[in-house]
PDB file of C-alpha atoms in Angstrom:
ATOM      1  CA  MET A   8     125.302  47.535 -47.488  1.00  0.00           C
ATOM      2  CA  ALA A   9     121.648  47.526 -48.524  1.00  0.00           C
ATOM      3  CA  ASP A  10     119.624  44.340 -48.067  1.00  0.00           C
ATOM      4  CA  ARG A  11     119.031  42.206 -51.136  1.00  0.00           C
ATOM      5  CA  SER A  12     115.341  43.129 -51.235  1.00  0.00           C
ATOM      6  CA  PHE A  13     116.479  46.704 -51.969  1.00  0.00           C
ATOM      7  CA  SER A  14     119.679  46.140 -53.958  1.00  0.00           C
ATOM      8  CA  ASP A  15     118.395  43.420 -56.317  1.00  0.00           C
ATOM      9  CA  LEU A  16     116.545  45.144 -59.160  1.00  0.00           C
ATOM     10  CA  SER A  17     114.198  42.181 -59.657  1.00  0.00           C
ATOM     11  CA  LEU A  18     113.064  42.559 -56.041  1.00  0.00           C
ATOM     12  CA  ALA A  19     113.171  46.345 -55.793  1.00  0.00           C
ATOM     13  CA  VAL A  20     110.552  46.648 -58.549  1.00  0.00           C
ATOM     14  CA  LEU A  21     108.113  44.833 -56.241  1.00  0.00           C
ATOM     15  CA  TYR A  22     108.533  47.195 -53.293  1.00  0.00           C
ATOM     16  CA  ASP A  23     105.607  49.519 -53.960  1.00  0.00           C
ATOM     17  CA  ALA A  24     103.234  46.648 -54.670  1.00  0.00           C
ATOM     18  CA  LEU A  25     104.218  45.004 -51.384  1.00  0.00           C
ATOM     19  CA  ASN A  26     103.980  48.303 -49.510  1.00  0.00           C
ATOM     20  CA  PRO A  27     100.975  50.179 -50.929  1.00  0.00           C
ATOM     21  CA  TRP A  28     100.345  53.798 -50.001  1.00  0.00           C
ATOM     22  CA  GLY A  29      98.757  54.038 -46.550  1.00  0.00           C
ATOM     23  CA  ARG A  30      98.146  56.235 -43.523  1.00  0.00           C
ATOM     24  CA  SER A  31     101.851  56.436 -42.696  1.00  0.00           C
ATOM     25  CA  ASP A  32     102.472  57.927 -46.139  1.00  0.00           C
ATOM     26  CA  ASP A  33      99.664  60.453 -45.633  1.00  0.00           C
ATOM     27  CA  PHE A  34     101.231  61.417 -42.304  1.00  0.00           C
ATOM     28  CA  TYR A  35     104.609  62.145 -43.886  1.00  0.00           C
ATOM     29  CA  LEU A  36     103.162  63.790 -46.983  1.00  0.00           C
ATOM     30  CA  ASP A  37     101.461  66.414 -44.804  1.00  0.00           C
ATOM     31  CA  LEU A  38     104.821  67.222 -43.237  1.00  0.00           C
ATOM     32  CA  VAL A  39     106.665  67.404 -46.549  1.00  0.00           C
ATOM     33  CA  LEU A  40     104.080  69.736 -48.048  1.00  0.00           C
ATOM     34  CA  SER A  41     104.428  72.100 -45.078  1.00  0.00           C
ATOM     35  CA  ALA A  42     108.243  72.337 -45.358  1.00  0.00           C
ATOM     36  CA  ARG A  43     110.321  74.406 -47.781  1.00  0.00           C
ATOM     37  CA  SER A  44     113.237  71.979 -48.020  1.00  0.00           C
ATOM     38  CA  VAL A  45     113.110  68.264 -47.297  1.00  0.00           C
ATOM     39  CA  LEU A  46     115.675  65.478 -47.010  1.00  0.00           C
ATOM     40  CA  ASP A  47     114.223  61.964 -47.192  1.00  0.00           C
ATOM     41  CA  VAL A  48     116.816  59.573 -45.720  1.00  0.00           C
ATOM     42  CA  GLY A  49     116.268  56.092 -47.086  1.00  0.00           C
ATOM     43  CA  CYS A  50     113.915  57.418 -49.739  1.00  0.00           C
ATOM     44  CA  GLY A  51     113.560  54.049 -51.466  1.00  0.00           C
ATOM     45  CA  THR A  52     111.511  54.243 -54.635  1.00  0.00           C
ATOM     46  CA  GLY A  53     110.946  57.970 -54.181  1.00  0.00           C
ATOM     47  CA  ARG A  54     107.212  57.579 -53.734  1.00  0.00           C
ATOM     48  CA  LEU A  55     106.854  60.185 -50.979  1.00  0.00           C
ATOM     49  CA  LEU A  56     108.784  62.900 -52.790  1.00  0.00           C
ATOM     50  CA  GLY A  57     107.074  62.037 -56.063  1.00  0.00           C
ATOM     51  CA  ARG A  58     103.657  62.439 -54.475  1.00  0.00           C
ATOM     52  CA  ALA A  59     104.751  65.777 -52.983  1.00  0.00           C
ATOM     53  CA  LEU A  60     105.682  66.997 -56.454  1.00  0.00           C
ATOM     54  CA  GLU A  61     102.324  65.890 -57.797  1.00  0.00           C
ATOM     55  CA  ALA A  62     100.669  67.844 -54.976  1.00  0.00           C
ATOM     56  CA  GLY A  63     102.496  71.018 -56.027  1.00  0.00           C
ATOM     57  CA  HIS A  64     105.531  71.234 -53.722  1.00  0.00           C
ATOM     58  CA  GLU A  65     107.751  73.992 -55.122  1.00  0.00           C
ATOM     59  CA  GLY A  66     110.674  73.861 -52.714  1.00  0.00           C
ATOM     60  CA  ARG A  67     113.718  71.656 -52.487  1.00  0.00           C
ATOM     61  CA  LEU A  68     113.290  67.894 -52.326  1.00  0.00           C
ATOM     62  CA  CYS A  69     116.223  65.525 -51.859  1.00  0.00           C
ATOM     63  CA  GLY A  70     116.122  61.741 -51.636  1.00  0.00           C
ATOM     64  CA  LEU A  71     119.035  59.739 -50.213  1.00  0.00           C
ATOM     65  CA  ASP A  72     119.305  55.954 -50.434  1.00  0.00           C
ATOM     66  CA  PRO A  73     122.193  53.430 -50.357  1.00  0.00           C
ATOM     67  CA  ALA A  74     120.498  51.044 -52.817  1.00  0.00           C
ATOM     68  CA  ALA A  75     121.002  51.893 -56.485  1.00  0.00           C
ATOM     69  CA  ALA A  76     118.123  49.597 -57.496  1.00  0.00           C
ATOM     70  CA  MET A  77     115.702  51.642 -55.406  1.00  0.00           C
ATOM     71  CA  LEU A  78     116.893  54.900 -56.943  1.00  0.00           C
ATOM     72  CA  VAL A  79     116.350  53.359 -60.367  1.00  0.00           C
ATOM     73  CA  GLN A  80     112.689  53.085 -59.404  1.00  0.00           C
ATOM     74  CA  ALA A  81     112.708  56.653 -58.063  1.00  0.00           C
ATOM     75  CA  ARG A  82     114.104  58.056 -61.298  1.00  0.00           C
ATOM     76  CA  ARG A  83     111.646  56.045 -63.365  1.00  0.00           C
ATOM     77  CA  ARG A  84     108.830  57.428 -61.255  1.00  0.00           C
ATOM     78  CA  ALA A  85     109.954  61.022 -61.667  1.00  0.00           C
ATOM     79  CA  GLY A  86     110.870  60.662 -65.321  1.00  0.00           C
ATOM     80  CA  ALA A  87     114.381  60.515 -66.730  1.00  0.00           C
ATOM     81  CA  GLY A  88     115.925  63.942 -67.228  1.00  0.00           C
ATOM     82  CA  GLY A  89     119.240  65.708 -67.511  1.00  0.00           C
ATOM     83  CA  GLY A  90     120.695  68.388 -65.327  1.00  0.00           C
ATOM     84  CA  GLY A  91     123.835  66.761 -64.021  1.00  0.00           C
ATOM     85  CA  PRO A  92     124.630  63.847 -61.725  1.00  0.00           C
ATOM     86  CA  GLY A  93     121.885  62.974 -59.283  1.00  0.00           C
ATOM     87  CA  LEU A  94     119.463  65.645 -60.499  1.00  0.00           C
ATOM     88  CA  ASP A  95     116.275  65.029 -62.423  1.00  0.00           C
ATOM     89  CA  ARG A  96     115.609  68.327 -64.208  1.00  0.00           C
ATOM     90  CA  ARG A  97     111.951  67.698 -64.986  1.00  0.00           C
ATOM     91  CA  ALA A  98     111.049  66.487 -61.524  1.00  0.00           C
ATOM     92  CA  ALA A  99     113.364  68.897 -59.646  1.00  0.00           C
ATOM     93  CA  VAL A 100     114.304  66.171 -57.174  1.00  0.00           C
ATOM     94  CA  GLU A 101     117.870  65.473 -56.116  1.00  0.00           C
ATOM     95  CA  TRP A 102     118.566  61.744 -55.914  1.00  0.00           C
ATOM     96  CA  VAL A 103     121.707  60.923 -53.954  1.00  0.00           C
ATOM     97  CA  LEU A 104     123.172  57.415 -53.858  1.00  0.00           C
ATOM     98  CA  GLY A 105     124.743  56.558 -50.515  1.00  0.00           C
ATOM     99  CA  ASP A 106     124.232  56.838 -46.781  1.00  0.00           C
ATOM    100  CA  LEU A 107     124.407  59.892 -44.539  1.00  0.00           C
ATOM    101  CA  ALA A 108     128.195  59.909 -44.849  1.00  0.00           C
ATOM    102  CA  ALA A 109     127.965  60.275 -48.631  1.00  0.00           C
ATOM    103  CA  LYS A 110     127.413  64.011 -48.630  1.00  0.00           C
ATOM    104  CA  HIS A 111     127.797  66.941 -46.250  1.00  0.00           C
ATOM    105  CA  TRP A 112     124.840  69.266 -45.759  1.00  0.00           C
ATOM    106  CA  GLU A 113     125.092  72.340 -43.564  1.00  0.00           C
ATOM    107  CA  ARG A 114     121.755  73.465 -42.055  1.00  0.00           C
ATOM    108  CA  GLU A 115     120.092  73.130 -45.466  1.00  0.00           C
ATOM    109  CA  PHE A 116     116.804  71.398 -44.675  1.00  0.00           C
ATOM    110  CA  ASP A 117     113.697  72.411 -42.746  1.00  0.00           C
ATOM    111  CA  LEU A 118     112.593  68.786 -42.497  1.00  0.00           C
ATOM    112  CA  VAL A 119     114.458  65.484 -42.412  1.00  0.00           C
ATOM    113  CA  VAL A 120     112.408  62.286 -42.478  1.00  0.00           C
ATOM    114  CA  MET A 121     113.173  58.589 -42.217  1.00  0.00           C
ATOM    115  CA  THR A 122     110.119  56.588 -43.264  1.00  0.00           C
ATOM    116  CA  GLY A 123     109.350  52.896 -43.661  1.00  0.00           C
ATOM    117  CA  HIS A 124     111.127  52.024 -40.380  1.00  0.00           C
ATOM    118  CA  ALA A 125     114.448  52.915 -42.026  1.00  0.00           C
ATOM    119  CA  PHE A 126     115.705  54.160 -38.651  1.00  0.00           C
ATOM    120  CA  GLN A 127     115.772  50.560 -37.437  1.00  0.00           C
ATOM    121  CA  VAL A 128     118.579  49.542 -39.804  1.00  0.00           C
ATOM    122  CA  LEU A 129     120.982  51.658 -37.714  1.00  0.00           C
ATOM    123  CA  LEU A 130     122.231  48.733 -35.648  1.00  0.00           C
ATOM    124  CA  GLY A 131     125.337  49.818 -33.759  1.00  0.00           C
ATOM    125  CA  ASP A 132     125.579  52.629 -31.220  1.00  0.00           C
ATOM    126  CA  GLU A 133     128.303  54.432 -33.158  1.00  0.00           C
ATOM    127  CA  GLU A 134     126.462  54.001 -36.444  1.00  0.00           C
ATOM    128  CA  LEU A 135     123.366  55.504 -34.851  1.00  0.00           C
ATOM    129  CA  ARG A 136     125.314  58.356 -33.288  1.00  0.00           C
ATOM    130  CA  GLY A 137     126.967  59.140 -36.611  1.00  0.00           C
ATOM    131  CA  ALA A 138     123.628  59.172 -38.441  1.00  0.00           C
ATOM    132  CA  LEU A 139     122.014  61.474 -35.877  1.00  0.00           C
ATOM    133  CA  ALA A 140     125.014  63.822 -35.979  1.00  0.00           C
ATOM    134  CA  ALA A 141     124.756  64.035 -39.771  1.00  0.00           C
ATOM    135  CA  ILE A 142     121.014  64.689 -39.586  1.00  0.00           C
ATOM    136  CA  ARG A 143     121.541  67.420 -36.988  1.00  0.00           C
ATOM    137  CA  GLN A 144     124.171  68.972 -39.249  1.00  0.00           C
ATOM    138  CA  ALA A 145     121.804  68.924 -42.230  1.00  0.00           C
ATOM    139  CA  LEU A 146     118.844  70.333 -40.312  1.00  0.00           C
ATOM    140  CA  SER A 147     118.158  74.019 -39.881  1.00  0.00           C
ATOM    141  CA  ASP A 148     117.971  75.283 -36.312  1.00  0.00           C
ATOM    142  CA  ASP A 149     114.189  75.610 -36.534  1.00  0.00           C
ATOM    143  CA  GLY A 150     113.683  72.383 -38.470  1.00  0.00           C
ATOM    144  CA  HIS A 151     112.321  68.999 -37.461  1.00  0.00           C
ATOM    145  CA  PHE A 152     113.489  65.415 -37.731  1.00  0.00           C
ATOM    146  CA  VAL A 153     110.594  62.942 -37.976  1.00  0.00           C
ATOM    147  CA  PHE A 154     110.917  59.163 -37.993  1.00  0.00           C
ATOM    148  CA  GLU A 155     109.264  56.027 -36.703  1.00  0.00           C
ATOM    149  CA  THR A 156     110.345  52.731 -35.214  1.00  0.00           C
ATOM    150  CA  ARG A 157     108.267  49.705 -34.308  1.00  0.00           C
ATOM    151  CA  ASN A 158     107.409  49.598 -30.632  1.00  0.00           C
ATOM    152  CA  PRO A 159     109.371  46.644 -29.175  1.00  0.00           C
ATOM    153  CA  ALA A 160     106.626  46.106 -26.592  1.00  0.00           C
ATOM    154  CA  ALA A 161     104.262  45.117 -29.436  1.00  0.00           C
ATOM    155  CA  ARG A 162     106.669  42.316 -30.517  1.00  0.00           C
ATOM    156  CA  ALA A 163     105.822  42.604 -34.204  1.00  0.00           C
ATOM    157  CA  TRP A 164     108.496  40.056 -35.167  1.00  0.00           C
ATOM    158  CA  GLU A 165     106.426  37.272 -33.623  1.00  0.00           C
ATOM    159  CA  ARG A 166     103.958  37.695 -36.495  1.00  0.00           C
ATOM    160  CA  TRP A 167     106.624  37.424 -39.204  1.00  0.00           C
ATOM    161  CA  THR A 168     106.067  33.776 -40.026  1.00  0.00           C
ATOM    162  CA  PRO A 169     106.091  31.706 -43.247  1.00  0.00           C
ATOM    163  CA  GLU A 170     102.350  31.150 -42.850  1.00  0.00           C
ATOM    164  CA  GLN A 171     101.727  34.834 -43.577  1.00  0.00           C
ATOM    165  CA  VAL A 172     102.224  34.733 -47.344  1.00  0.00           C
ATOM    166  CA  ARG A 173     101.571  37.747 -49.542  1.00  0.00           C
ATOM    167  CA  GLU A 174     101.105  37.661 -53.283  1.00  0.00           C
ATOM    168  CA  VAL A 175     101.804  40.462 -55.744  1.00  0.00           C
ATOM    169  CA  THR A 176     101.774  40.590 -59.517  1.00  0.00           C
ATOM    170  CA  ASP A 177     104.881  41.659 -61.400  1.00  0.00           C
ATOM    171  CA  ALA A 178     104.983  43.745 -64.589  1.00  0.00           C
ATOM    172  CA  HIS A 179     104.460  40.622 -66.720  1.00  0.00           C
ATOM    173  CA  GLY A 180     101.411  39.419 -64.835  1.00  0.00           C
ATOM    174  CA  GLU A 181     103.237  36.677 -62.949  1.00  0.00           C
ATOM    175  CA  VAL A 182     102.357  36.135 -59.285  1.00  0.00           C
ATOM    176  CA  VAL A 183     105.215  36.498 -56.803  1.00  0.00           C
ATOM    177  CA  ARG A 184     104.772  34.936 -53.355  1.00  0.00           C
ATOM    178  CA  VAL A 185     106.534  36.667 -50.446  1.00  0.00           C
ATOM    179  CA  TRP A 186     106.897  35.635 -46.803  1.00  0.00           C
ATOM    180  CA  HIS A 187     109.006  36.399 -43.748  1.00  0.00           C
ATOM    181  CA  GLU A 188     110.600  34.311 -41.051  1.00  0.00           C
ATOM    182  CA  SER A 189     112.128  35.877 -37.961  1.00  0.00           C
ATOM    183  CA  GLU A 190     114.603  34.596 -35.414  1.00  0.00           C
ATOM    184  CA  ALA A 191     114.570  35.238 -31.676  1.00  0.00           C
ATOM    185  CA  PRO A 192     115.779  38.740 -30.716  1.00  0.00           C
ATOM    186  CA  GLU A 193     119.553  39.051 -30.426  1.00  0.00           C
ATOM    187  CA  ALA A 194     121.390  41.085 -27.799  1.00  0.00           C
ATOM    188  CA  GLY A 195     118.074  42.221 -26.400  1.00  0.00           C
ATOM    189  CA  ASP A 196     117.034  44.651 -29.114  1.00  0.00           C
ATOM    190  CA  ARG A 197     118.022  43.189 -32.512  1.00  0.00           C
ATOM    191  CA  VAL A 198     115.846  40.946 -34.635  1.00  0.00           C
ATOM    192  CA  THR A 199     117.088  39.110 -37.727  1.00  0.00           C
ATOM    193  CA  PHE A 200     114.636  37.844 -40.306  1.00  0.00           C
ATOM    194  CA  THR A 201     114.526  36.594 -43.864  1.00  0.00           C
ATOM    195  CA  GLU A 202     112.245  37.755 -46.659  1.00  0.00           C
ATOM    196  CA  THR A 203     111.683  35.107 -49.325  1.00  0.00           C
ATOM    197  CA  PHE A 204     110.482  35.864 -52.871  1.00  0.00           C
ATOM    198  CA  ASP A 205     109.165  32.967 -54.959  1.00  0.00           C
ATOM    199  CA  HIS A 206     108.569  33.621 -58.684  1.00  0.00           C
ATOM    200  CA  PRO A 207     107.408  30.909 -61.119  1.00  0.00           C
ATOM    201  CA  GLY A 208     110.078  31.960 -63.616  1.00  0.00           C
ATOM    202  CA  TRP A 209     113.004  31.635 -61.219  1.00  0.00           C
ATOM    203  CA  GLU A 210     114.922  28.418 -60.677  1.00  0.00           C
ATOM    204  CA  GLN A 211     114.774  28.946 -56.927  1.00  0.00           C
ATOM    205  CA  PRO A 212     113.377  31.519 -54.482  1.00  0.00           C
ATOM    206  CA  ARG A 213     115.430  34.626 -53.748  1.00  0.00           C
ATOM    207  CA  VAL A 214     116.084  35.309 -50.090  1.00  0.00           C
ATOM    208  CA  SER A 215     116.985  38.599 -48.410  1.00  0.00           C
ATOM    209  CA  SER A 216     118.283  38.636 -44.846  1.00  0.00           C
ATOM    210  CA  SER A 217     117.821  41.693 -42.648  1.00  0.00           C
ATOM    211  CA  THR A 218     118.461  42.785 -39.091  1.00  0.00           C
ATOM    212  CA  LEU A 219     116.510  45.537 -37.343  1.00  0.00           C
ATOM    213  CA  ARG A 220     117.063  47.236 -34.012  1.00  0.00           C
ATOM    214  CA  PHE A 221     114.062  47.709 -31.715  1.00  0.00           C
ATOM    215  CA  LEU A 222     114.794  50.557 -29.299  1.00  0.00           C
ATOM    216  CA  ASP A 223     112.346  51.525 -26.574  1.00  0.00           C
ATOM    217  CA  PRO A 224     111.420  55.197 -25.983  1.00  0.00           C
ATOM    218  CA  ASP A 225     113.964  55.711 -23.200  1.00  0.00           C
ATOM    219  CA  ALA A 226     116.810  54.386 -25.325  1.00  0.00           C
ATOM    220  CA  LEU A 227     115.699  56.479 -28.297  1.00  0.00           C
ATOM    221  CA  ASP A 228     115.539  59.601 -26.168  1.00  0.00           C
ATOM    222  CA  GLY A 229     119.019  58.969 -24.820  1.00  0.00           C
ATOM    223  CA  PHE A 230     120.522  58.899 -28.311  1.00  0.00           C
ATOM    224  CA  LEU A 231     118.468  61.925 -29.417  1.00  0.00           C
ATOM    225  CA  THR A 232     119.502  64.000 -26.401  1.00  0.00           C
ATOM    226  CA  GLU A 233     123.159  63.132 -26.913  1.00  0.00           C
ATOM    227  CA  ALA A 234     122.895  64.257 -30.559  1.00  0.00           C
ATOM    228  CA  GLY A 235     121.333  67.609 -29.692  1.00  0.00           C
ATOM    229  CA  PHE A 236     117.649  66.795 -30.189  1.00  0.00           C
ATOM    230  CA  ALA A 237     114.584  67.009 -27.982  1.00  0.00           C
ATOM    231  CA  VAL A 238     111.283  65.250 -28.529  1.00  0.00           C
ATOM    232  CA  ALA A 239     108.607  67.750 -29.527  1.00  0.00           C
ATOM    233  CA  GLU A 240     105.795  65.261 -30.150  1.00  0.00           C
ATOM    234  CA  ARG A 241     105.393  61.509 -30.031  1.00  0.00           C
ATOM    235  CA  PHE A 242     102.630  59.211 -31.245  1.00  0.00           C
ATOM    236  CA  GLY A 243     101.846  55.522 -31.041  1.00  0.00           C
ATOM    237  CA  ASP A 244      99.996  55.132 -34.328  1.00  0.00           C
ATOM    238  CA  TRP A 245      99.377  56.914 -37.620  1.00  0.00           C
ATOM    239  CA  GLY A 246      96.152  58.447 -36.298  1.00  0.00           C
ATOM    240  CA  ARG A 247      98.369  60.343 -33.818  1.00  0.00           C
ATOM    241  CA  GLY A 248      97.140  58.392 -30.854  1.00  0.00           C
ATOM    242  CA  PRO A 249      99.249  58.292 -27.679  1.00  0.00           C
ATOM    243  CA  LEU A 250     102.193  55.978 -27.255  1.00  0.00           C
ATOM    244  CA  THR A 251     101.019  53.114 -25.061  1.00  0.00           C
ATOM    245  CA  PRO A 252     102.561  49.716 -24.241  1.00  0.00           C
ATOM    246  CA  THR A 253     100.413  48.113 -26.937  1.00  0.00           C
ATOM    247  CA  ALA A 254     100.857  50.821 -29.595  1.00  0.00           C
ATOM    248  CA  PRO A 255     102.450  49.456 -32.778  1.00  0.00           C
ATOM    249  CA  GLU A 256     104.714  52.440 -33.473  1.00  0.00           C
ATOM    250  CA  ILE A 257     106.983  54.957 -31.799  1.00  0.00           C
ATOM    251  CA  ILE A 258     106.562  57.989 -34.062  1.00  0.00           C
ATOM    252  CA  THR A 259     108.921  60.773 -33.042  1.00  0.00           C
ATOM    253  CA  VAL A 260     108.982  64.448 -33.972  1.00  0.00           C
ATOM    254  CA  ALA A 261     112.321  65.812 -32.785  1.00  0.00           C
ATOM    255  CA  ARG A 262     113.713  69.334 -32.846  1.00  0.00           C
ATOM    256  CA  PRO A 263     117.204  70.702 -32.294  1.00  0.00           C
ATOM    257  CA  THR A 264     117.678  71.747 -28.690  1.00  0.00           C
ATOM    258  CA  GLY A 265     118.032  75.350 -27.683  1.00  0.00           C
ATOM    259  CA  ARG A 266     114.557  76.560 -28.579  1.00  0.00           C
ATOM    260  CA  GLY A 267     111.016  76.083 -27.341  1.00  0.00           C
ATOM    261  CA  LEU A 268     108.652  73.297 -28.216  1.00  0.00           C
ATOM    262  CA  LEU A 269     106.483  73.587 -31.284  1.00  0.00           C
ATOM    263  CA  SER A 270     104.354  76.700 -31.161  1.00  0.00           C
ATOM    264  CA  PRO A 271     100.784  76.544 -32.489  1.00  0.00           C
ATOM    265  CA  SER A 272     101.887  78.188 -35.733  1.00  0.00           C
ATOM    266  CA  ARG A 273     104.590  75.563 -36.259  1.00  0.00           C
ATOM    267  CA  SER A 274     102.647  72.530 -35.072  1.00  0.00           C
ATOM    268  CA  LEU A 275     102.128  69.541 -37.287  1.00  0.00           C
ATOM    269  CA  PRO A 276      99.201  69.616 -39.694  1.00  0.00           C
ATOM    270  CA  PRO A 277      96.078  67.803 -38.525  1.00  0.00           C
ATOM    271  CA  ALA A 278      95.744  64.123 -39.204  1.00  0.00           C
ATOM    272  CA  PRO A 279      93.718  63.144 -42.261  1.00  0.00           C
ATOM    273  CA  PRO A 280      90.286  61.674 -41.501  1.00  0.00           C
ATOM    274  CA  ALA A 281      90.170  57.956 -40.892  1.00  0.00           C
ATOM    275  CA  PRO A 282      88.940  55.903 -43.844  1.00  0.00           C
ATOM    276  CA  ASP A 283      85.296  54.876 -43.824  1.00  0.00           C
ATOM    277  CA  PRO A 284      85.254  51.170 -42.844  1.00  0.00           C
ATOM    278  CA  GLY A 285      82.055  50.718 -44.770  1.00  0.00           C
TER     279      GLY A 285
END
């Protein structure tokens, strides 16, 4: 079941404002634009696929998400159209409601991505194994699966405190205050936290509770190997720096096993230039 921050329409409409386009989005957009067919698992508001369309992507784009409220935002972004269930004719994007068990794809995609730390909501071993098996089934033999998780060594959850309040403006000009509060890690690699939304027009704040799994590189690689993947490239930040103990991210480019590592002609596109701090 999707967390309240994604399933509650009044909260889902705030997602993009709380998570503005950044270097992680540029990283994934480069990959999407270089692939003929793309499956975005946990596509959320559809921002990545929408931007790919705006940039001229002419292949197949499919967004999958278990939260109907998020897909409402995705369809609004692309523009309402006909063409049958789940298909926006004008935007040529397939929007699929559900998780990876909702639909069977057979080697149909050159690229599968999980952005926004969506991989971390796969909490149980069997749930994770099932998701990776479905992704491997959907991916072509020369395709790539790209995702990121927060590096547990960086202990990001320690900075999720009520003192770190963010403010965004809703469609009516009202200011919504948002903050997080995390609990101590559970079972070694799981962190539960709350996300609180406070709107002046609501009788009381709305609270979403979430749990994320923080796997280290060795644990990730064990699950990937078992599912028939090998790590082709790995980065520790969105500038494609190396994975170090203090790096904030574990960004993984995985390929199905049984073929060589990325050749120069199939390597990832270069990173965009860093923004000018001035």
